[in-house]
Amino acid sequence: MEQKIEMHFYRYDNLRRIQQLDPIQDHCQIYHLMLGYEFPWDVTRAHEIALMKTYCVPSISKLLDKTGEFHKRPQKRYDDTAIIVVEFCKWGYDSERGREAIQHMNAIHSRFKIDNADFLYVLSTFIYEPIRWNARFGWRLMCEQERLASFYFWREVGKRMHIENIPETYEELEQYNLDYERSHFQYSDTNRRVGEATRDLFLSWFPKWMESPLKPVVYTLLDDRMLDAFGFEHPSQLLCWGVETTLKLRGHVLRFLPPRKQPNFFIDSPTRSYPSGYEIANLGPAEKS
């Protein structure tokens, strides 16, 4: 009994450490602990939902559909995006690798005409989708320091991406995120094509025989506005309840596991596209001559 109590106490070591840090001055350190130690699987899944949300905007999906990357090399496109993002999340945006990742990301974006409002929305999804996922399925709730650190971390990343008019407060950017979705989410054929390609990528990670039964499971993680913007069928309420219950049960079980001793960032294990490693400069679509 004493061993269980002691393990439960140590389970919250990182939380106690985070609560002693300042979310403005120490946001890189807090975000590192969140992503690598406290919620690695959850934040990865939430970032997948965040990217899916951006595909619900016709101006964004049209550009992505035109590149052809989602149809020709969906796994590479996924891995490239995840690697670049996690490089500056793990090492910090002002570290050598972090600066290289952001500079390379900016170089890729510079090939395309992207509206500042769209950039700002995409940035906001990386803040608020993990927080929303955590509120539903996390093994513990994020503390205020973690939520604010997420805002300040991505706000600094946004500045280095040269995004303009980033709101000064957590609440203002969250309202922008909600308002943008209400006014910009609408169905288009490019939404559907990019959404289907991404859905099929997720399904490809499982044995072939599981793809058909798992398709509606993917839909349970998308809200009604997203489903309509993609033109996807709405899953049954029973299936939604089953998936939500399973994810909540997972969170409950994790509370009783010992704290993570080693980080589990996406780049800490070989990726499907780069089993032997990668160079940041070689990530992303090839530049057309």
PDB file of C-alpha atoms in Angstrom:
ATOM      1  CA  MET A   1       0.000   0.000   0.000  1.00  0.00           C
ATOM      2  CA  GLU A   2       2.817   2.400   0.903  1.00  0.00           C
ATOM      3  CA  GLN A   3       4.536   1.635  -2.420  1.00  0.00           C
ATOM      4  CA  LYS A   4       1.371   2.568  -4.345  1.00  0.00           C
ATOM      5  CA  ILE A   5       1.053   5.859  -2.450  1.00  0.00           C
ATOM      6  CA  GLU A   6       4.716   6.657  -3.076  1.00  0.00           C
ATOM      7  CA  MET A   7       4.391   5.889  -6.803  1.00  0.00           C
ATOM      8  CA  HIS A   8       1.274   8.065  -7.016  1.00  0.00           C
ATOM      9  CA  PHE A   9       3.176  10.905  -5.339  1.00  0.00           C
ATOM     10  CA  TYR A  10       6.075  10.699  -7.809  1.00  0.00           C
ATOM     11  CA  ARG A  11       3.616  10.541 -10.724  1.00  0.00           C
ATOM     12  CA  TYR A  12       3.101  14.272 -10.289  1.00  0.00           C
ATOM     13  CA  ASP A  13       6.759  15.295  -9.984  1.00  0.00           C
ATOM     14  CA  ASN A  14       6.747  17.064 -13.342  1.00  0.00           C
ATOM     15  CA  LEU A  15       3.515  18.868 -12.523  1.00  0.00           C
ATOM     16  CA  ARG A  16       4.976  20.198  -9.293  1.00  0.00           C
ATOM     17  CA  ARG A  17       8.102  21.244 -11.173  1.00  0.00           C
ATOM     18  CA  ILE A  18       6.060  22.995 -13.869  1.00  0.00           C
ATOM     19  CA  GLN A  19       3.967  24.851 -11.300  1.00  0.00           C
ATOM     20  CA  GLN A  20       7.144  26.415  -9.936  1.00  0.00           C
ATOM     21  CA  LEU A  21       8.060  27.838 -13.352  1.00  0.00           C
ATOM     22  CA  ASP A  22       6.929  31.076 -14.977  1.00  0.00           C
ATOM     23  CA  PRO A  23       4.820  30.513 -18.123  1.00  0.00           C
ATOM     24  CA  ILE A  24       6.209  33.649 -19.755  1.00  0.00           C
ATOM     25  CA  GLN A  25       9.904  33.327 -18.943  1.00  0.00           C
ATOM     26  CA  ASP A  26      10.081  29.523 -18.850  1.00  0.00           C
ATOM     27  CA  HIS A  27       7.595  28.555 -21.568  1.00  0.00           C
ATOM     28  CA  CYS A  28      10.180  26.578 -23.582  1.00  0.00           C
ATOM     29  CA  GLN A  29      11.053  24.439 -20.570  1.00  0.00           C
ATOM     30  CA  ILE A  30       7.404  23.890 -19.674  1.00  0.00           C
ATOM     31  CA  TYR A  31       6.473  22.980 -23.229  1.00  0.00           C
ATOM     32  CA  HIS A  32       9.426  20.574 -23.424  1.00  0.00           C
ATOM     33  CA  LEU A  33       8.170  18.737 -20.329  1.00  0.00           C
ATOM     34  CA  MET A  34       4.581  18.692 -21.601  1.00  0.00           C
ATOM     35  CA  LEU A  35       5.376  17.340 -25.045  1.00  0.00           C
ATOM     36  CA  GLY A  36       8.209  14.974 -24.192  1.00  0.00           C
ATOM     37  CA  TYR A  37       7.246  13.632 -20.781  1.00  0.00           C
ATOM     38  CA  GLU A  38       3.690  14.400 -19.657  1.00  0.00           C
ATOM     39  CA  PHE A  39       1.493  14.137 -22.759  1.00  0.00           C
ATOM     40  CA  PRO A  40       3.544  12.894 -25.753  1.00  0.00           C
ATOM     41  CA  TRP A  41       0.900  10.611 -27.281  1.00  0.00           C
ATOM     42  CA  ASP A  42      -1.963  13.000 -26.546  1.00  0.00           C
ATOM     43  CA  VAL A  43      -0.286  16.071 -28.037  1.00  0.00           C
ATOM     44  CA  THR A  44       0.635  14.118 -31.173  1.00  0.00           C
ATOM     45  CA  ARG A  45      -2.974  13.032 -31.651  1.00  0.00           C
ATOM     46  CA  ALA A  46      -4.209  16.561 -30.943  1.00  0.00           C
ATOM     47  CA  HIS A  47      -1.787  18.005 -33.500  1.00  0.00           C
ATOM     48  CA  GLU A  48      -3.198  15.556 -36.041  1.00  0.00           C
ATOM     49  CA  ILE A  49      -6.672  16.903 -35.305  1.00  0.00           C
ATOM     50  CA  ALA A  50      -5.298  20.444 -35.497  1.00  0.00           C
ATOM     51  CA  LEU A  51      -3.923  19.837 -38.986  1.00  0.00           C
ATOM     52  CA  MET A  52      -7.178  18.159 -40.051  1.00  0.00           C
ATOM     53  CA  LYS A  53      -9.010  21.288 -38.931  1.00  0.00           C
ATOM     54  CA  THR A  54      -6.879  23.454 -41.203  1.00  0.00           C
ATOM     55  CA  TYR A  55      -7.932  21.279 -44.153  1.00  0.00           C
ATOM     56  CA  CYS A  56     -11.545  22.353 -43.522  1.00  0.00           C
ATOM     57  CA  VAL A  57     -10.677  25.800 -44.913  1.00  0.00           C
ATOM     58  CA  PRO A  58     -11.009  25.861 -48.731  1.00  0.00           C
ATOM     59  CA  SER A  59      -8.242  28.453 -49.193  1.00  0.00           C
ATOM     60  CA  ILE A  60      -5.843  26.175 -47.306  1.00  0.00           C
ATOM     61  CA  SER A  61      -6.965  22.848 -48.756  1.00  0.00           C
ATOM     62  CA  LYS A  62      -6.844  24.258 -52.298  1.00  0.00           C
ATOM     63  CA  LEU A  63      -3.166  25.091 -51.880  1.00  0.00           C
ATOM     64  CA  LEU A  64      -2.355  21.738 -50.271  1.00  0.00           C
ATOM     65  CA  ASP A  65      -4.293  19.809 -52.904  1.00  0.00           C
ATOM     66  CA  LYS A  66      -2.444  21.631 -55.680  1.00  0.00           C
ATOM     67  CA  THR A  67       0.978  20.530 -54.412  1.00  0.00           C
ATOM     68  CA  GLY A  68      -0.006  16.872 -54.845  1.00  0.00           C
ATOM     69  CA  GLU A  69       1.990  15.859 -51.757  1.00  0.00           C
ATOM     70  CA  PHE A  70      -1.055  14.450 -49.958  1.00  0.00           C
ATOM     71  CA  HIS A  71      -1.833  12.101 -52.840  1.00  0.00           C
ATOM     72  CA  LYS A  72       1.678  11.097 -53.943  1.00  0.00           C
ATOM     73  CA  ARG A  73       3.621  10.993 -50.658  1.00  0.00           C
ATOM     74  CA  PRO A  74       1.192  11.266 -47.718  1.00  0.00           C
ATOM     75  CA  GLN A  75       3.450   9.503 -45.198  1.00  0.00           C
ATOM     76  CA  LYS A  76       6.456  11.633 -46.115  1.00  0.00           C
ATOM     77  CA  ARG A  77       4.345  14.775 -45.931  1.00  0.00           C
ATOM     78  CA  TYR A  78       3.132  13.770 -42.459  1.00  0.00           C
ATOM     79  CA  ASP A  79       6.615  12.890 -41.230  1.00  0.00           C
ATOM     80  CA  ASP A  80       8.210  16.039 -42.644  1.00  0.00           C
ATOM     81  CA  THR A  81       5.656  18.269 -40.945  1.00  0.00           C
ATOM     82  CA  ALA A  82       5.889  16.441 -37.626  1.00  0.00           C
ATOM     83  CA  ILE A  83       9.692  16.397 -37.624  1.00  0.00           C
ATOM     84  CA  ILE A  84      10.041  20.102 -38.366  1.00  0.00           C
ATOM     85  CA  VAL A  85       7.543  21.044 -35.646  1.00  0.00           C
ATOM     86  CA  VAL A  86       8.983  18.697 -33.025  1.00  0.00           C
ATOM     87  CA  GLU A  87      12.556  19.845 -33.719  1.00  0.00           C
ATOM     88  CA  PHE A  88      11.837  23.334 -32.389  1.00  0.00           C
ATOM     89  CA  CYS A  89       9.447  22.030 -29.733  1.00  0.00           C
ATOM     90  CA  LYS A  90      12.059  19.668 -28.299  1.00  0.00           C
ATOM     91  CA  TRP A  91      15.169  21.847 -28.564  1.00  0.00           C
ATOM     92  CA  GLY A  92      13.564  25.302 -28.354  1.00  0.00           C
ATOM     93  CA  TYR A  93      12.965  27.784 -31.152  1.00  0.00           C
ATOM     94  CA  ASP A  94      16.231  29.650 -30.452  1.00  0.00           C
ATOM     95  CA  SER A  95      18.445  26.552 -30.303  1.00  0.00           C
ATOM     96  CA  GLU A  96      20.614  25.754 -33.310  1.00  0.00           C
ATOM     97  CA  ARG A  97      18.319  22.961 -34.483  1.00  0.00           C
ATOM     98  CA  GLY A  98      15.218  24.965 -33.619  1.00  0.00           C
ATOM     99  CA  ARG A  99      16.350  27.937 -35.692  1.00  0.00           C
ATOM    100  CA  GLU A 100      17.266  25.660 -38.589  1.00  0.00           C
ATOM    101  CA  ALA A 101      13.823  23.998 -38.482  1.00  0.00           C
ATOM    102  CA  ILE A 102      11.943  27.317 -38.453  1.00  0.00           C
ATOM    103  CA  GLN A 103      14.120  28.807 -41.190  1.00  0.00           C
ATOM    104  CA  HIS A 104      13.550  25.740 -43.347  1.00  0.00           C
ATOM    105  CA  MET A 105       9.806  25.860 -42.665  1.00  0.00           C
ATOM    106  CA  ASN A 106       9.744  29.544 -43.639  1.00  0.00           C
ATOM    107  CA  ALA A 107      11.623  28.752 -46.852  1.00  0.00           C
ATOM    108  CA  ILE A 108       9.034  26.117 -47.775  1.00  0.00           C
ATOM    109  CA  HIS A 109       6.136  28.469 -47.011  1.00  0.00           C
ATOM    110  CA  SER A 110       7.731  31.276 -49.053  1.00  0.00           C
ATOM    111  CA  ARG A 111       7.120  29.302 -52.247  1.00  0.00           C
ATOM    112  CA  PHE A 112       3.378  29.786 -51.815  1.00  0.00           C
ATOM    113  CA  LYS A 113       1.021  32.718 -51.394  1.00  0.00           C
ATOM    114  CA  ILE A 114      -0.515  32.208 -47.957  1.00  0.00           C
ATOM    115  CA  ASP A 115      -2.812  34.731 -46.296  1.00  0.00           C
ATOM    116  CA  ASN A 116      -1.741  36.007 -42.877  1.00  0.00           C
ATOM    117  CA  ALA A 117      -5.177  35.187 -41.434  1.00  0.00           C
ATOM    118  CA  ASP A 118      -4.746  31.544 -42.487  1.00  0.00           C
ATOM    119  CA  PHE A 119      -1.245  31.429 -40.990  1.00  0.00           C
ATOM    120  CA  LEU A 120      -2.580  32.817 -37.717  1.00  0.00           C
ATOM    121  CA  TYR A 121      -5.388  30.273 -37.602  1.00  0.00           C
ATOM    122  CA  VAL A 122      -3.015  27.355 -38.206  1.00  0.00           C
ATOM    123  CA  LEU A 123      -0.786  28.659 -35.419  1.00  0.00           C
ATOM    124  CA  SER A 124      -3.752  28.866 -33.052  1.00  0.00           C
ATOM    125  CA  THR A 125      -4.750  25.243 -33.650  1.00  0.00           C
ATOM    126  CA  PHE A 126      -1.397  24.058 -32.302  1.00  0.00           C
ATOM    127  CA  ILE A 127      -2.170  25.840 -29.038  1.00  0.00           C
ATOM    128  CA  TYR A 128      -5.816  25.075 -28.420  1.00  0.00           C
ATOM    129  CA  GLU A 129      -6.380  21.602 -29.874  1.00  0.00           C
ATOM    130  CA  PRO A 130      -3.979  19.908 -27.414  1.00  0.00           C
ATOM    131  CA  ILE A 131      -5.624  21.813 -24.569  1.00  0.00           C
ATOM    132  CA  ARG A 132      -9.097  20.717 -25.714  1.00  0.00           C
ATOM    133  CA  TRP A 133      -7.964  17.117 -26.174  1.00  0.00           C
ATOM    134  CA  ASN A 134      -6.446  17.176 -22.700  1.00  0.00           C
ATOM    135  CA  ALA A 135      -9.685  18.461 -21.176  1.00  0.00           C
ATOM    136  CA  ARG A 136     -11.502  15.439 -22.640  1.00  0.00           C
ATOM    137  CA  PHE A 137      -8.972  12.626 -22.446  1.00  0.00           C
ATOM    138  CA  GLY A 138      -5.890  13.648 -20.454  1.00  0.00           C
ATOM    139  CA  TRP A 139      -4.614  11.508 -17.574  1.00  0.00           C
ATOM    140  CA  ARG A 140      -4.598  14.797 -15.657  1.00  0.00           C
ATOM    141  CA  LEU A 141      -5.726  18.293 -16.563  1.00  0.00           C
ATOM    142  CA  MET A 142      -3.109  20.729 -17.791  1.00  0.00           C
ATOM    143  CA  CYS A 143      -2.383  23.357 -15.174  1.00  0.00           C
ATOM    144  CA  GLU A 144      -2.593  27.072 -15.873  1.00  0.00           C
ATOM    145  CA  GLN A 145       1.173  27.298 -16.369  1.00  0.00           C
ATOM    146  CA  GLU A 146       0.995  24.667 -19.114  1.00  0.00           C
ATOM    147  CA  ARG A 147      -1.888  26.314 -20.938  1.00  0.00           C
ATOM    148  CA  LEU A 148      -0.268  29.734 -20.816  1.00  0.00           C
ATOM    149  CA  ALA A 149       3.154  28.344 -21.727  1.00  0.00           C
ATOM    150  CA  SER A 150       1.615  26.799 -24.852  1.00  0.00           C
ATOM    151  CA  PHE A 151       0.332  30.227 -25.856  1.00  0.00           C
ATOM    152  CA  TYR A 152       3.611  32.036 -25.220  1.00  0.00           C
ATOM    153  CA  PHE A 153       5.670  29.309 -26.893  1.00  0.00           C
ATOM    154  CA  TRP A 154       3.664  29.323 -30.117  1.00  0.00           C
ATOM    155  CA  ARG A 155       3.361  33.108 -30.064  1.00  0.00           C
ATOM    156  CA  GLU A 156       7.160  33.331 -30.215  1.00  0.00           C
ATOM    157  CA  VAL A 157       7.222  30.739 -32.995  1.00  0.00           C
ATOM    158  CA  GLY A 158       4.639  32.824 -34.861  1.00  0.00           C
ATOM    159  CA  LYS A 159       6.853  35.903 -34.603  1.00  0.00           C
ATOM    160  CA  ARG A 160       9.721  33.934 -36.120  1.00  0.00           C
ATOM    161  CA  MET A 161       7.396  32.869 -38.911  1.00  0.00           C
ATOM    162  CA  HIS A 162       6.699  36.570 -39.526  1.00  0.00           C
ATOM    163  CA  ILE A 163       2.989  36.167 -38.760  1.00  0.00           C
ATOM    164  CA  GLU A 164       1.409  39.570 -38.176  1.00  0.00           C
ATOM    165  CA  ASN A 165      -1.239  40.734 -35.699  1.00  0.00           C
ATOM    166  CA  ILE A 166      -0.844  37.897 -33.219  1.00  0.00           C
ATOM    167  CA  PRO A 167      -3.119  38.710 -30.256  1.00  0.00           C
ATOM    168  CA  GLU A 168      -1.418  39.629 -27.018  1.00  0.00           C
ATOM    169  CA  THR A 169      -3.409  37.320 -24.761  1.00  0.00           C
ATOM    170  CA  TYR A 170      -4.428  33.677 -24.547  1.00  0.00           C
ATOM    171  CA  GLU A 171      -8.105  34.608 -24.481  1.00  0.00           C
ATOM    172  CA  GLU A 172      -7.942  36.887 -27.538  1.00  0.00           C
ATOM    173  CA  LEU A 173      -6.235  34.289 -29.704  1.00  0.00           C
ATOM    174  CA  GLU A 174      -8.662  31.601 -28.582  1.00  0.00           C
ATOM    175  CA  GLN A 175     -11.562  33.838 -29.608  1.00  0.00           C
ATOM    176  CA  TYR A 176      -9.887  34.412 -32.974  1.00  0.00           C
ATOM    177  CA  ASN A 177      -9.595  30.642 -33.377  1.00  0.00           C
ATOM    178  CA  LEU A 178     -13.308  30.122 -32.691  1.00  0.00           C
ATOM    179  CA  ASP A 179     -14.458  33.040 -34.852  1.00  0.00           C
ATOM    180  CA  TYR A 180     -12.265  31.942 -37.748  1.00  0.00           C
ATOM    181  CA  GLU A 181     -13.723  28.434 -37.714  1.00  0.00           C
ATOM    182  CA  ARG A 182     -17.283  29.740 -37.697  1.00  0.00           C
ATOM    183  CA  SER A 183     -16.660  31.973 -40.704  1.00  0.00           C
ATOM    184  CA  HIS A 184     -14.246  29.844 -42.779  1.00  0.00           C
ATOM    185  CA  PHE A 185     -15.210  26.192 -42.350  1.00  0.00           C
ATOM    186  CA  GLN A 186     -17.258  25.139 -45.372  1.00  0.00           C
ATOM    187  CA  TYR A 187     -17.344  22.214 -47.741  1.00  0.00           C
ATOM    188  CA  SER A 188     -15.176  22.114 -50.861  1.00  0.00           C
ATOM    189  CA  ASP A 189     -13.941  19.311 -53.088  1.00  0.00           C
ATOM    190  CA  THR A 190     -10.344  20.118 -52.176  1.00  0.00           C
ATOM    191  CA  ASN A 191     -11.236  19.769 -48.488  1.00  0.00           C
ATOM    192  CA  ARG A 192     -12.592  16.311 -49.232  1.00  0.00           C
ATOM    193  CA  ARG A 193      -9.612  15.185 -51.303  1.00  0.00           C
ATOM    194  CA  VAL A 194      -7.046  16.325 -48.729  1.00  0.00           C
ATOM    195  CA  GLY A 195      -9.178  15.000 -45.868  1.00  0.00           C
ATOM    196  CA  GLU A 196      -9.593  11.593 -47.505  1.00  0.00           C
ATOM    197  CA  ALA A 197      -5.868  11.353 -48.226  1.00  0.00           C
ATOM    198  CA  THR A 198      -5.092  12.135 -44.578  1.00  0.00           C
ATOM    199  CA  ARG A 199      -7.738   9.735 -43.271  1.00  0.00           C
ATOM    200  CA  ASP A 200      -6.402   6.974 -45.514  1.00  0.00           C
ATOM    201  CA  LEU A 201      -2.886   7.658 -44.235  1.00  0.00           C
ATOM    202  CA  PHE A 202      -4.040   7.131 -40.654  1.00  0.00           C
ATOM    203  CA  LEU A 203      -5.773   3.892 -41.665  1.00  0.00           C
ATOM    204  CA  SER A 204      -2.651   2.655 -43.470  1.00  0.00           C
ATOM    205  CA  TRP A 205      -0.892   2.372 -40.101  1.00  0.00           C
ATOM    206  CA  PHE A 206      -3.102  -0.635 -39.292  1.00  0.00           C
ATOM    207  CA  PRO A 207      -3.485  -4.067 -40.926  1.00  0.00           C
ATOM    208  CA  LYS A 208      -5.458  -3.947 -44.171  1.00  0.00           C
ATOM    209  CA  TRP A 209      -8.412  -5.854 -42.754  1.00  0.00           C
ATOM    210  CA  MET A 210      -8.889  -3.196 -40.068  1.00  0.00           C
ATOM    211  CA  GLU A 211      -9.148  -0.234 -42.435  1.00  0.00           C
ATOM    212  CA  SER A 212     -12.875  -0.506 -43.167  1.00  0.00           C
ATOM    213  CA  PRO A 213     -14.066  -0.894 -39.551  1.00  0.00           C
ATOM    214  CA  LEU A 214     -11.648   1.821 -38.375  1.00  0.00           C
ATOM    215  CA  LYS A 215     -12.807   4.446 -40.886  1.00  0.00           C
ATOM    216  CA  PRO A 216     -15.856   5.528 -38.829  1.00  0.00           C
ATOM    217  CA  VAL A 217     -13.641   5.533 -35.712  1.00  0.00           C
ATOM    218  CA  VAL A 218     -11.539   8.284 -37.297  1.00  0.00           C
ATOM    219  CA  TYR A 219     -14.739  10.257 -37.867  1.00  0.00           C
ATOM    220  CA  THR A 220     -15.629  10.111 -34.156  1.00  0.00           C
ATOM    221  CA  LEU A 221     -12.610  12.330 -33.425  1.00  0.00           C
ATOM    222  CA  LEU A 222     -13.847  15.059 -35.780  1.00  0.00           C
ATOM    223  CA  ASP A 223     -16.575  17.467 -34.710  1.00  0.00           C
ATOM    224  CA  ASP A 224     -19.742  18.053 -36.746  1.00  0.00           C
ATOM    225  CA  ARG A 225     -18.422  21.191 -38.413  1.00  0.00           C
ATOM    226  CA  MET A 226     -15.325  19.308 -39.591  1.00  0.00           C
ATOM    227  CA  LEU A 227     -17.334  16.346 -40.867  1.00  0.00           C
ATOM    228  CA  ASP A 228     -19.554  18.673 -42.884  1.00  0.00           C
ATOM    229  CA  ALA A 229     -16.578  20.596 -44.279  1.00  0.00           C
ATOM    230  CA  PHE A 230     -15.042  17.316 -45.484  1.00  0.00           C
ATOM    231  CA  GLY A 231     -18.332  15.839 -46.648  1.00  0.00           C
ATOM    232  CA  PHE A 232     -17.754  12.825 -44.371  1.00  0.00           C
ATOM    233  CA  GLU A 233     -20.600  10.787 -42.945  1.00  0.00           C
ATOM    234  CA  HIS A 234     -21.451  11.321 -39.287  1.00  0.00           C
ATOM    235  CA  PRO A 235     -20.687   8.299 -37.089  1.00  0.00           C
ATOM    236  CA  SER A 236     -23.301   6.789 -34.807  1.00  0.00           C
ATOM    237  CA  GLN A 237     -23.736   8.196 -31.328  1.00  0.00           C
ATOM    238  CA  LEU A 238     -23.014   4.734 -29.915  1.00  0.00           C
ATOM    239  CA  LEU A 239     -19.646   4.578 -31.677  1.00  0.00           C
ATOM    240  CA  CYS A 240     -18.790   8.115 -30.536  1.00  0.00           C
ATOM    241  CA  TRP A 241     -19.598   7.119 -26.967  1.00  0.00           C
ATOM    242  CA  GLY A 242     -17.486   3.970 -27.251  1.00  0.00           C
ATOM    243  CA  VAL A 243     -14.405   5.773 -28.580  1.00  0.00           C
ATOM    244  CA  GLU A 244     -14.713   8.592 -26.043  1.00  0.00           C
ATOM    245  CA  THR A 245     -15.126   6.126 -23.193  1.00  0.00           C
ATOM    246  CA  THR A 246     -12.080   4.132 -24.336  1.00  0.00           C
ATOM    247  CA  LEU A 247      -9.878   7.231 -24.509  1.00  0.00           C
ATOM    248  CA  LYS A 248     -11.072   8.420 -21.093  1.00  0.00           C
ATOM    249  CA  LEU A 249     -10.359   4.957 -19.664  1.00  0.00           C
ATOM    250  CA  ARG A 250      -6.845   5.120 -21.119  1.00  0.00           C
ATOM    251  CA  GLY A 251      -6.298   8.425 -19.332  1.00  0.00           C
ATOM    252  CA  HIS A 252      -7.561   6.958 -16.087  1.00  0.00           C
ATOM    253  CA  VAL A 253      -5.166   3.992 -16.328  1.00  0.00           C
ATOM    254  CA  LEU A 254      -2.188   6.275 -17.042  1.00  0.00           C
ATOM    255  CA  ARG A 255      -2.673   7.988 -13.681  1.00  0.00           C
ATOM    256  CA  PHE A 256      -1.431   4.853 -11.959  1.00  0.00           C
ATOM    257  CA  LEU A 257       1.700   4.381 -14.057  1.00  0.00           C
ATOM    258  CA  PRO A 258       5.104   5.673 -12.909  1.00  0.00           C
ATOM    259  CA  PRO A 259       6.296   8.989 -14.368  1.00  0.00           C
ATOM    260  CA  ARG A 260       8.199   8.851 -17.628  1.00  0.00           C
ATOM    261  CA  LYS A 261      11.966   8.819 -17.083  1.00  0.00           C
ATOM    262  CA  GLN A 262      12.981   9.177 -20.740  1.00  0.00           C
ATOM    263  CA  PRO A 263      11.481  11.654 -23.244  1.00  0.00           C
ATOM    264  CA  ASN A 264       9.179  10.385 -25.969  1.00  0.00           C
ATOM    265  CA  PHE A 265       9.262  13.069 -28.648  1.00  0.00           C
ATOM    266  CA  PHE A 266       8.197  12.077 -32.163  1.00  0.00           C
ATOM    267  CA  ILE A 267      11.809  12.397 -33.348  1.00  0.00           C
ATOM    268  CA  ASP A 268      13.184  10.156 -30.587  1.00  0.00           C
ATOM    269  CA  SER A 269      12.272   7.046 -32.614  1.00  0.00           C
ATOM    270  CA  PRO A 270      12.887   6.233 -36.293  1.00  0.00           C
ATOM    271  CA  THR A 271      10.061   7.477 -38.504  1.00  0.00           C
ATOM    272  CA  ARG A 272       8.430   5.543 -41.311  1.00  0.00           C
ATOM    273  CA  SER A 273       9.907   7.817 -43.980  1.00  0.00           C
ATOM    274  CA  TYR A 274      13.371   8.113 -42.428  1.00  0.00           C
ATOM    275  CA  PRO A 275      14.247   4.858 -40.636  1.00  0.00           C
ATOM    276  CA  SER A 276      17.966   5.700 -40.875  1.00  0.00           C
ATOM    277  CA  GLY A 277      17.664   9.357 -39.867  1.00  0.00           C
ATOM    278  CA  TYR A 278      17.174  12.669 -41.666  1.00  0.00           C
ATOM    279  CA  GLU A 279      18.631  16.084 -42.334  1.00  0.00           C
ATOM    280  CA  ILE A 280      16.394  19.062 -41.627  1.00  0.00           C
ATOM    281  CA  ALA A 281      17.445  20.753 -44.874  1.00  0.00           C
ATOM    282  CA  ASN A 282      16.115  17.793 -46.890  1.00  0.00           C
ATOM    283  CA  LEU A 283      12.620  17.766 -45.358  1.00  0.00           C
ATOM    284  CA  GLY A 284       9.552  18.932 -47.253  1.00  0.00           C
ATOM    285  CA  PRO A 285       8.647  18.916 -50.928  1.00  0.00           C
ATOM    286  CA  ALA A 286      11.427  19.235 -53.453  1.00  0.00           C
ATOM    287  CA  GLU A 287      11.786  22.747 -54.835  1.00  0.00           C
ATOM    288  CA  LYS A 288      10.657  22.880 -58.437  1.00  0.00           C
ATOM    289  CA  SER A 289      13.269  24.071 -60.880  1.00  0.00           C
TER     290      SER A 289
END
